[in-house]
Amino acid sequence: MLDKPLHGQQLPFKTSIPPARLVPWPVRAGLAAGLASALSLLKKTLFKDVGWDDNVLPVPVFATVVAIVCTAKTRGGTYMNCWHVINGTIAGALGSALFLALLGDSVAAVIVTNSLIGAGVLYPRGIPVLAQKFAFGGSTICVWGVYENLDFRWQTLGVPLSAALGALAAVIVALAPETSAIRSVKREADKVVDFLEEALDDAVTAYAWRSDPSQREMLRARVTNALTQAEAHLSKLKEAARDARWERKVLIGIDMVTKPEKDRKSHKSKAEEFIPVLAEVSMSLKGMELALEGLNAVQVDRWHLLEGGEDSERVKGRPAPMFDGDPEGSLAAVKDVVVQAMRDAIKPRRRDDAQTSSQVAADLRESLERLDDVITEERKRHYAPSQAASDARETVARKALQANHLWIFAFQNLADRLRAHHEPTWASGPGDTCQTCALAETSPTKPKKGPKPKKGPMGPLVDSRDEISALFNCNFRANSDQVLYAMKLSTACAIAAIVGWIVSDNGSWAALAVSMVGTRESHAVGGSFNAALLRMQGTIFGAMFAYTIMSCVQGEHESWAGGARLILLAVFNFLCTFLRLNADYSYAGVVAAFTAYIVALGIPDGASTSEARAYAHLRIEQNLLGLVIVVFIEVVLLPTFAHDAARRAASEATAAAEHAAEVIYDATVGTDCITCRDRAAKDAGGALDDLRDELATLNTLLVQAAAEPHLWSPKFPLEPYQRIATETESVRRVLGLMRAALAAMAHGARGGRTEGSGDPRRMIRELLSPTDRFVTDLRRAVKQRLGRASHDLAQGEGHWETKKAAASIARAQASLHRAFILHTLEIRVRYQAGEEDMFLPNHLMVPWHAFMSCTAVLALNVDNLSKASWEALLAVKPPVGGDEEEDWEDEPEDDEPYSGGGGKYDDDDIRPISASQPSFKRSGSGNSGRSGDAPYTNGVKSPEQSLGRL
């Protein structure tokens, strides 16, 4: 917006001019469409000489449509679109030719053939959406062209030829250097690293800033903003990397033809390999942001609980629990090396990359070791004997220690992940293996009886998750939902074709509207309704613009008037492409662009103004007819409403979050077996990936549910569902941090680090055992809360029992927090009593504190998620159930009451109950009620004597 004076004078109005960086793509789209539409100037010259004037009707028009659709922001994206469009068009044309050869060219045969082709291409999920559109649409053009008495052979070949010519026009325009997807990857990677560097710099400054809390809060807000920008550009980087893969395929194919094998290149940039690391860096920075938020909350607790009280003087004179500033510049040193590592990871490939990466890894290792020494000194200073403190002060100090350790752990995890990227050959030492895994490794594997599996296309060509793989392997199992979906749309296409044929003696345009709107991206009623509205808007604007220029610039196609109209159409396409920059109006922009060409090039030479108007109106009427039919069929014939699909998607996302929360803890410390732990770690990573996929599905359906009409049903509560998606994403990130913390502890147990004395696995057991049952209680509460929320969302109604159990997480988190404080105090008391072994190594204590800090954040996010689900269901239907409702399957049994507070476990009882986690059970601890079974006793006075009851 030009709000500032221009050339020294204030404009009397505000104007909106697109920035220059957005202009190249619309310019290329206009050039590609203009190049493809230039074929219309040769209709009576070149085409007539080869006999194609009457037989290949769609050459100029369909080629222009393909050029508009295929022109993408990058060259690789253009290659991908061209590949899908050409393959889909060939499949639709050849399939139509086969069925027409068997059934004939009557109107009934044409409609049945088009419907069968539609059902065949819509059923497999493995076919891309763009290929589905053009397979269905190409079939429609072919069969109705044959019905219009066009030559069967040339019509079958003409549609794929048109697609190839349009794709060629798009590729020619995309050969400009600035359209390279590989260059786009480098640009977006630079932007991501820039914002991550900015966030890291502000995070380090905010952590070291102790004098003014308001300044630290401002820096934390800057960290949040930089992370938001980095994640937005990371999403663009992933899209550019996807396009770059297609660009590399073309370059590799050219190299195979033009270069010997020894001179061929992979063309894969270092930035593409660095994308997963950038995602983990962003997650670590999010953990640092959460730690800064925790430090601000601790500062508020200091103001409320300590200032003006008996501890006020000691608080003013006593340093912070961890760093006071940046001691010895250790944080800044690690930060500088981290930035250097990120910059080096996205540079172009060089011959000395291996040497440079080794040097960067060595620098990171050295800086981390110095930081570890500083952390050790700070922890020893904190463990030093001090005056007795009140309960409030000890509570605030423990919270501050957790937040500090969370920040330190996230910072170290960020640097350690970069070091692992630059030093991929590094590996930790071996660990223990359980008896089952040892027997599985040593015993010879016996081949299973039965026929050997056939070597088929189950490699990279076929995704085992798609139904199309069953077709390739002759193991067909019908998916009822997908069959219903394909049959509904093919039926809608047949009805639209019949009605269009009755009205205008040709149902191609009505059938085309159904085939283009009703593909997989609009699986629900809301998606079809939204796509129908956008297509109708684009059709009206495009048809009216074409009628206007045909009325104003009259003349034959092969004259100066025809050339002038093509220039105006190219300018109109240039303007419509700006709509494609906005995801909400992208489809309307595409439809408006190619509708203008269809109408302008379809009006015959010598047509009067009224005939041109009738042709434009026919296009609008036929499209409106097809859109009304497809929406009607979607609503009447076994409808799938977007608000129901979004609710079920929210239930599945919540269930995925429940599963991820359940497996994260067991991923690294649930067993001493190194093989089981690695397998569980892979399961945890897969659970987080599944959760991310469920969130993507939920966000897509929320857009469709918001656009879906609600005539007699309650309005869709979009805001609570958006909160569900937001809180679920927060849960996913926190679970990722918890997984990283537990992995760091297990990594030290495997011999990756050597500080400390004694058996590292024994240290982990003794460290976790006192809080083990409280973590188990929290895990049970989280599972119950998420399970109940998922169950209620799946049923579509809330239950009073779900609200009744709302306090379970808070109660479990409070008990865990208290046990954690008592346990850490006991460790400090024993260290002060002379037990040097109680000063546990940093790779255990720092991740452990970070894990405990994350549990509080997880409990809050899960509670907010459950509240949002309750509000979403309450907005549609009142709750049901009561005291007589059946017991929940995940509730603890009557003989094992909830251990978060009261009941079986007294508040003062912090003895470990290892029965819930057999791997933590120590030898000789047959009865958990004996005081000798609890670790860290040995006659040392209980920390309750100094802490009292919290």
mmCIF file with all atom_site columns, C-alpha atoms in Angstrom, residues 135-235:
data_model
loop_
_atom_site.group_PDB
_atom_site.id
_atom_site.type_symbol
_atom_site.label_atom_id
_atom_site.label_alt_id
_atom_site.label_comp_id
_atom_site.label_asym_id
_atom_site.label_entity_id
_atom_site.label_seq_id
_atom_site.pdbx_PDB_ins_code
_atom_site.Cartn_x
_atom_site.Cartn_y
_atom_site.Cartn_z
_atom_site.occupancy
_atom_site.B_iso_or_equiv
_atom_site.pdbx_formal_charge
_atom_site.auth_seq_id
_atom_site.auth_comp_id
_atom_site.auth_asym_id
_atom_site.auth_atom_id
_atom_site.pdbx_PDB_model_num
ATOM 1   C CA . ALA A 1 135 ? -8.081  -38.064 -17.687 1.00 0.00 ? 135 ALA A CA 1
ATOM 2   C CA . PHE A 1 136 ? -11.752 -37.480 -16.946 1.00 0.00 ? 136 PHE A CA 1
ATOM 3   C CA . GLY A 1 137 ? -11.860 -34.244 -18.926 1.00 0.00 ? 137 GLY A CA 1
ATOM 4   C CA . GLY A 1 138 ? -9.894  -35.663 -21.877 1.00 0.00 ? 138 GLY A CA 1
ATOM 5   C CA . SER A 1 139 ? -12.291 -38.589 -22.039 1.00 0.00 ? 139 SER A CA 1
ATOM 6   C CA . THR A 1 140 ? -15.243 -36.179 -22.088 1.00 0.00 ? 140 THR A CA 1
ATOM 7   C CA . ILE A 1 141 ? -13.771 -34.198 -24.995 1.00 0.00 ? 141 ILE A CA 1
ATOM 8   C CA . CYS A 1 142 ? -12.963 -37.351 -26.956 1.00 0.00 ? 142 CYS A CA 1
ATOM 9   C CA . VAL A 1 143 ? -16.324 -39.109 -26.625 1.00 0.00 ? 143 VAL A CA 1
ATOM 10  C CA . TRP A 1 144 ? -18.422 -36.031 -27.347 1.00 0.00 ? 144 TRP A CA 1
ATOM 11  C CA . GLY A 1 145 ? -16.192 -35.112 -30.257 1.00 0.00 ? 145 GLY A CA 1
ATOM 12  C CA . VAL A 1 146 ? -16.849 -38.534 -31.765 1.00 0.00 ? 146 VAL A CA 1
ATOM 13  C CA . TYR A 1 147 ? -20.547 -38.014 -31.118 1.00 0.00 ? 147 TYR A CA 1
ATOM 14  C CA . GLU A 1 148 ? -20.303 -34.808 -33.162 1.00 0.00 ? 148 GLU A CA 1
ATOM 15  C CA . ASN A 1 149 ? -19.161 -36.974 -36.128 1.00 0.00 ? 149 ASN A CA 1
ATOM 16  C CA . LEU A 1 150 ? -15.497 -36.003 -35.885 1.00 0.00 ? 150 LEU A CA 1
ATOM 17  C CA . ASP A 1 151 ? -13.023 -38.558 -37.141 1.00 0.00 ? 151 ASP A CA 1
ATOM 18  C CA . PHE A 1 152 ? -12.562 -41.270 -34.524 1.00 0.00 ? 152 PHE A CA 1
ATOM 19  C CA . ARG A 1 153 ? -8.846  -41.784 -35.172 1.00 0.00 ? 153 ARG A CA 1
ATOM 20  C CA . TRP A 1 154 ? -7.827  -38.166 -35.316 1.00 0.00 ? 154 TRP A CA 1
ATOM 21  C CA . GLN A 1 155 ? -10.003 -37.250 -32.356 1.00 0.00 ? 155 GLN A CA 1
ATOM 22  C CA . THR A 1 156 ? -8.279  -39.893 -30.234 1.00 0.00 ? 156 THR A CA 1
ATOM 23  C CA . LEU A 1 157 ? -4.859  -38.592 -31.220 1.00 0.00 ? 157 LEU A CA 1
ATOM 24  C CA . GLY A 1 158 ? -5.787  -34.914 -31.322 1.00 0.00 ? 158 GLY A CA 1
ATOM 25  C CA . VAL A 1 159 ? -6.599  -34.479 -27.627 1.00 0.00 ? 159 VAL A CA 1
ATOM 26  C CA . PRO A 1 160 ? -3.238  -35.864 -26.408 1.00 0.00 ? 160 PRO A CA 1
ATOM 27  C CA . LEU A 1 161 ? -1.522  -33.856 -29.159 1.00 0.00 ? 161 LEU A CA 1
ATOM 28  C CA . SER A 1 162 ? -3.243  -30.712 -27.930 1.00 0.00 ? 162 SER A CA 1
ATOM 29  C CA . ALA A 1 163 ? -2.062  -31.431 -24.409 1.00 0.00 ? 163 ALA A CA 1
ATOM 30  C CA . ALA A 1 164 ? 1.495   -31.968 -25.651 1.00 0.00 ? 164 ALA A CA 1
ATOM 31  C CA . LEU A 1 165 ? 1.488   -28.672 -27.577 1.00 0.00 ? 165 LEU A CA 1
ATOM 32  C CA . GLY A 1 166 ? 0.173   -26.752 -24.576 1.00 0.00 ? 166 GLY A CA 1
ATOM 33  C CA . ALA A 1 167 ? 2.715   -28.399 -22.286 1.00 0.00 ? 167 ALA A CA 1
ATOM 34  C CA . LEU A 1 168 ? 5.463   -27.527 -24.766 1.00 0.00 ? 168 LEU A CA 1
ATOM 35  C CA . ALA A 1 169 ? 4.429   -23.871 -24.669 1.00 0.00 ? 169 ALA A CA 1
ATOM 36  C CA . ALA A 1 170 ? 4.532   -23.889 -20.855 1.00 0.00 ? 170 ALA A CA 1
ATOM 37  C CA . VAL A 1 171 ? 7.962   -25.558 -20.825 1.00 0.00 ? 171 VAL A CA 1
ATOM 38  C CA . ILE A 1 172 ? 9.419   -23.104 -23.345 1.00 0.00 ? 172 ILE A CA 1
ATOM 39  C CA . VAL A 1 173 ? 8.364   -20.141 -21.220 1.00 0.00 ? 173 VAL A CA 1
ATOM 40  C CA . ALA A 1 174 ? 9.633   -21.886 -18.052 1.00 0.00 ? 174 ALA A CA 1
ATOM 41  C CA . LEU A 1 175 ? 13.178  -22.136 -19.423 1.00 0.00 ? 175 LEU A CA 1
ATOM 42  C CA . ALA A 1 176 ? 13.962  -18.665 -18.082 1.00 0.00 ? 176 ALA A CA 1
ATOM 43  C CA . PRO A 1 177 ? 16.846  -18.848 -15.565 1.00 0.00 ? 177 PRO A CA 1
ATOM 44  C CA . GLU A 1 178 ? 14.916  -17.281 -12.701 1.00 0.00 ? 178 GLU A CA 1
ATOM 45  C CA . THR A 1 179 ? 12.311  -20.069 -12.792 1.00 0.00 ? 179 THR A CA 1
ATOM 46  C CA . SER A 1 180 ? 14.751  -22.772 -11.694 1.00 0.00 ? 180 SER A CA 1
ATOM 47  C CA . ALA A 1 181 ? 13.397  -24.708 -8.713  1.00 0.00 ? 181 ALA A CA 1
ATOM 48  C CA . ILE A 1 182 ? 16.954  -25.559 -7.680  1.00 0.00 ? 182 ILE A CA 1
ATOM 49  C CA . ARG A 1 183 ? 17.711  -21.834 -7.361  1.00 0.00 ? 183 ARG A CA 1
ATOM 50  C CA . SER A 1 184 ? 14.435  -21.369 -5.525  1.00 0.00 ? 184 SER A CA 1
ATOM 51  C CA . VAL A 1 185 ? 15.545  -23.995 -3.005  1.00 0.00 ? 185 VAL A CA 1
ATOM 52  C CA . LYS A 1 186 ? 18.723  -22.023 -2.354  1.00 0.00 ? 186 LYS A CA 1
ATOM 53  C CA . ARG A 1 187 ? 16.815  -18.741 -1.965  1.00 0.00 ? 187 ARG A CA 1
ATOM 54  C CA . GLU A 1 188 ? 14.251  -20.173 0.442   1.00 0.00 ? 188 GLU A CA 1
ATOM 55  C CA . ALA A 1 189 ? 16.949  -21.986 2.420   1.00 0.00 ? 189 ALA A CA 1
ATOM 56  C CA . ASP A 1 190 ? 18.821  -18.705 2.835   1.00 0.00 ? 190 ASP A CA 1
ATOM 57  C CA . LYS A 1 191 ? 15.659  -17.031 4.124   1.00 0.00 ? 191 LYS A CA 1
ATOM 58  C CA . VAL A 1 192 ? 14.957  -19.877 6.561   1.00 0.00 ? 192 VAL A CA 1
ATOM 59  C CA . VAL A 1 193 ? 18.495  -19.722 7.919   1.00 0.00 ? 193 VAL A CA 1
ATOM 60  C CA . ASP A 1 194 ? 18.282  -15.926 8.184   1.00 0.00 ? 194 ASP A CA 1
ATOM 61  C CA . PHE A 1 195 ? 15.160  -16.088 10.329  1.00 0.00 ? 195 PHE A CA 1
ATOM 62  C CA . LEU A 1 196 ? 16.482  -18.983 12.394  1.00 0.00 ? 196 LEU A CA 1
ATOM 63  C CA . GLU A 1 197 ? 19.669  -17.033 13.015  1.00 0.00 ? 197 GLU A CA 1
ATOM 64  C CA . GLU A 1 198 ? 17.614  -14.031 14.076  1.00 0.00 ? 198 GLU A CA 1
ATOM 65  C CA . ALA A 1 199 ? 15.516  -16.185 16.418  1.00 0.00 ? 199 ALA A CA 1
ATOM 66  C CA . LEU A 1 200 ? 18.616  -17.840 17.872  1.00 0.00 ? 200 LEU A CA 1
ATOM 67  C CA . ASP A 1 201 ? 20.350  -14.521 18.462  1.00 0.00 ? 201 ASP A CA 1
ATOM 68  C CA . ASP A 1 202 ? 17.303  -13.080 20.248  1.00 0.00 ? 202 ASP A CA 1
ATOM 69  C CA . ALA A 1 203 ? 16.833  -16.279 22.265  1.00 0.00 ? 203 ALA A CA 1
ATOM 70  C CA . VAL A 1 204 ? 20.432  -16.216 23.517  1.00 0.00 ? 204 VAL A CA 1
ATOM 71  C CA . THR A 1 205 ? 20.200  -12.501 24.304  1.00 0.00 ? 205 THR A CA 1
ATOM 72  C CA . ALA A 1 206 ? 16.893  -12.961 26.135  1.00 0.00 ? 206 ALA A CA 1
ATOM 73  C CA . TYR A 1 207 ? 18.246  -15.858 28.188  1.00 0.00 ? 207 TYR A CA 1
ATOM 74  C CA . ALA A 1 208 ? 21.348  -13.967 29.235  1.00 0.00 ? 208 ALA A CA 1
ATOM 75  C CA . TRP A 1 209 ? 19.305  -10.825 30.019  1.00 0.00 ? 209 TRP A CA 1
ATOM 76  C CA . ARG A 1 210 ? 18.634  -10.748 33.782  1.00 0.00 ? 210 ARG A CA 1
ATOM 77  C CA . SER A 1 211 ? 18.193  -7.086  34.645  1.00 0.00 ? 211 SER A CA 1
ATOM 78  C CA . ASP A 1 212 ? 14.890  -6.150  32.968  1.00 0.00 ? 212 ASP A CA 1
ATOM 79  C CA . PRO A 1 213 ? 12.138  -8.794  32.568  1.00 0.00 ? 213 PRO A CA 1
ATOM 80  C CA . SER A 1 214 ? 10.195  -6.544  30.185  1.00 0.00 ? 214 SER A CA 1
ATOM 81  C CA . GLN A 1 215 ? 13.154  -6.463  27.808  1.00 0.00 ? 215 GLN A CA 1
ATOM 82  C CA . ARG A 1 216 ? 13.347  -10.261 27.902  1.00 0.00 ? 216 ARG A CA 1
ATOM 83  C CA . GLU A 1 217 ? 9.645   -10.501 27.138  1.00 0.00 ? 217 GLU A CA 1
ATOM 84  C CA . MET A 1 218 ? 10.139  -8.248  24.114  1.00 0.00 ? 218 MET A CA 1
ATOM 85  C CA . LEU A 1 219 ? 12.995  -10.432 22.925  1.00 0.00 ? 219 LEU A CA 1
ATOM 86  C CA . ARG A 1 220 ? 10.844  -13.535 23.378  1.00 0.00 ? 220 ARG A CA 1
ATOM 87  C CA . ALA A 1 221 ? 8.175   -11.950 21.191  1.00 0.00 ? 221 ALA A CA 1
ATOM 88  C CA . ARG A 1 222 ? 10.834  -11.343 18.555  1.00 0.00 ? 222 ARG A CA 1
ATOM 89  C CA . VAL A 1 223 ? 11.829  -15.002 18.785  1.00 0.00 ? 223 VAL A CA 1
ATOM 90  C CA . THR A 1 224 ? 8.201   -16.002 18.205  1.00 0.00 ? 224 THR A CA 1
ATOM 91  C CA . ASN A 1 225 ? 7.902   -13.729 15.185  1.00 0.00 ? 225 ASN A CA 1
ATOM 92  C CA . ALA A 1 226 ? 11.175  -14.952 13.658  1.00 0.00 ? 226 ALA A CA 1
ATOM 93  C CA . LEU A 1 227 ? 10.137  -18.575 14.172  1.00 0.00 ? 227 LEU A CA 1
ATOM 94  C CA . THR A 1 228 ? 6.802   -17.910 12.471  1.00 0.00 ? 228 THR A CA 1
ATOM 95  C CA . GLN A 1 229 ? 8.573   -16.414 9.463   1.00 0.00 ? 229 GLN A CA 1
ATOM 96  C CA . ALA A 1 230 ? 11.100  -19.264 9.393   1.00 0.00 ? 230 ALA A CA 1
ATOM 97  C CA . GLU A 1 231 ? 8.379   -21.915 9.410   1.00 0.00 ? 231 GLU A CA 1
ATOM 98  C CA . ALA A 1 232 ? 6.496   -20.136 6.620   1.00 0.00 ? 232 ALA A CA 1
ATOM 99  C CA . HIS A 1 233 ? 9.621   -20.104 4.446   1.00 0.00 ? 233 HIS A CA 1
ATOM 100 C CA . LEU A 1 234 ? 10.376  -23.707 5.473   1.00 0.00 ? 234 LEU A CA 1
ATOM 101 C CA . SER A 1 235 ? 7.012   -24.697 4.003   1.00 0.00 ? 235 SER A CA 1
#
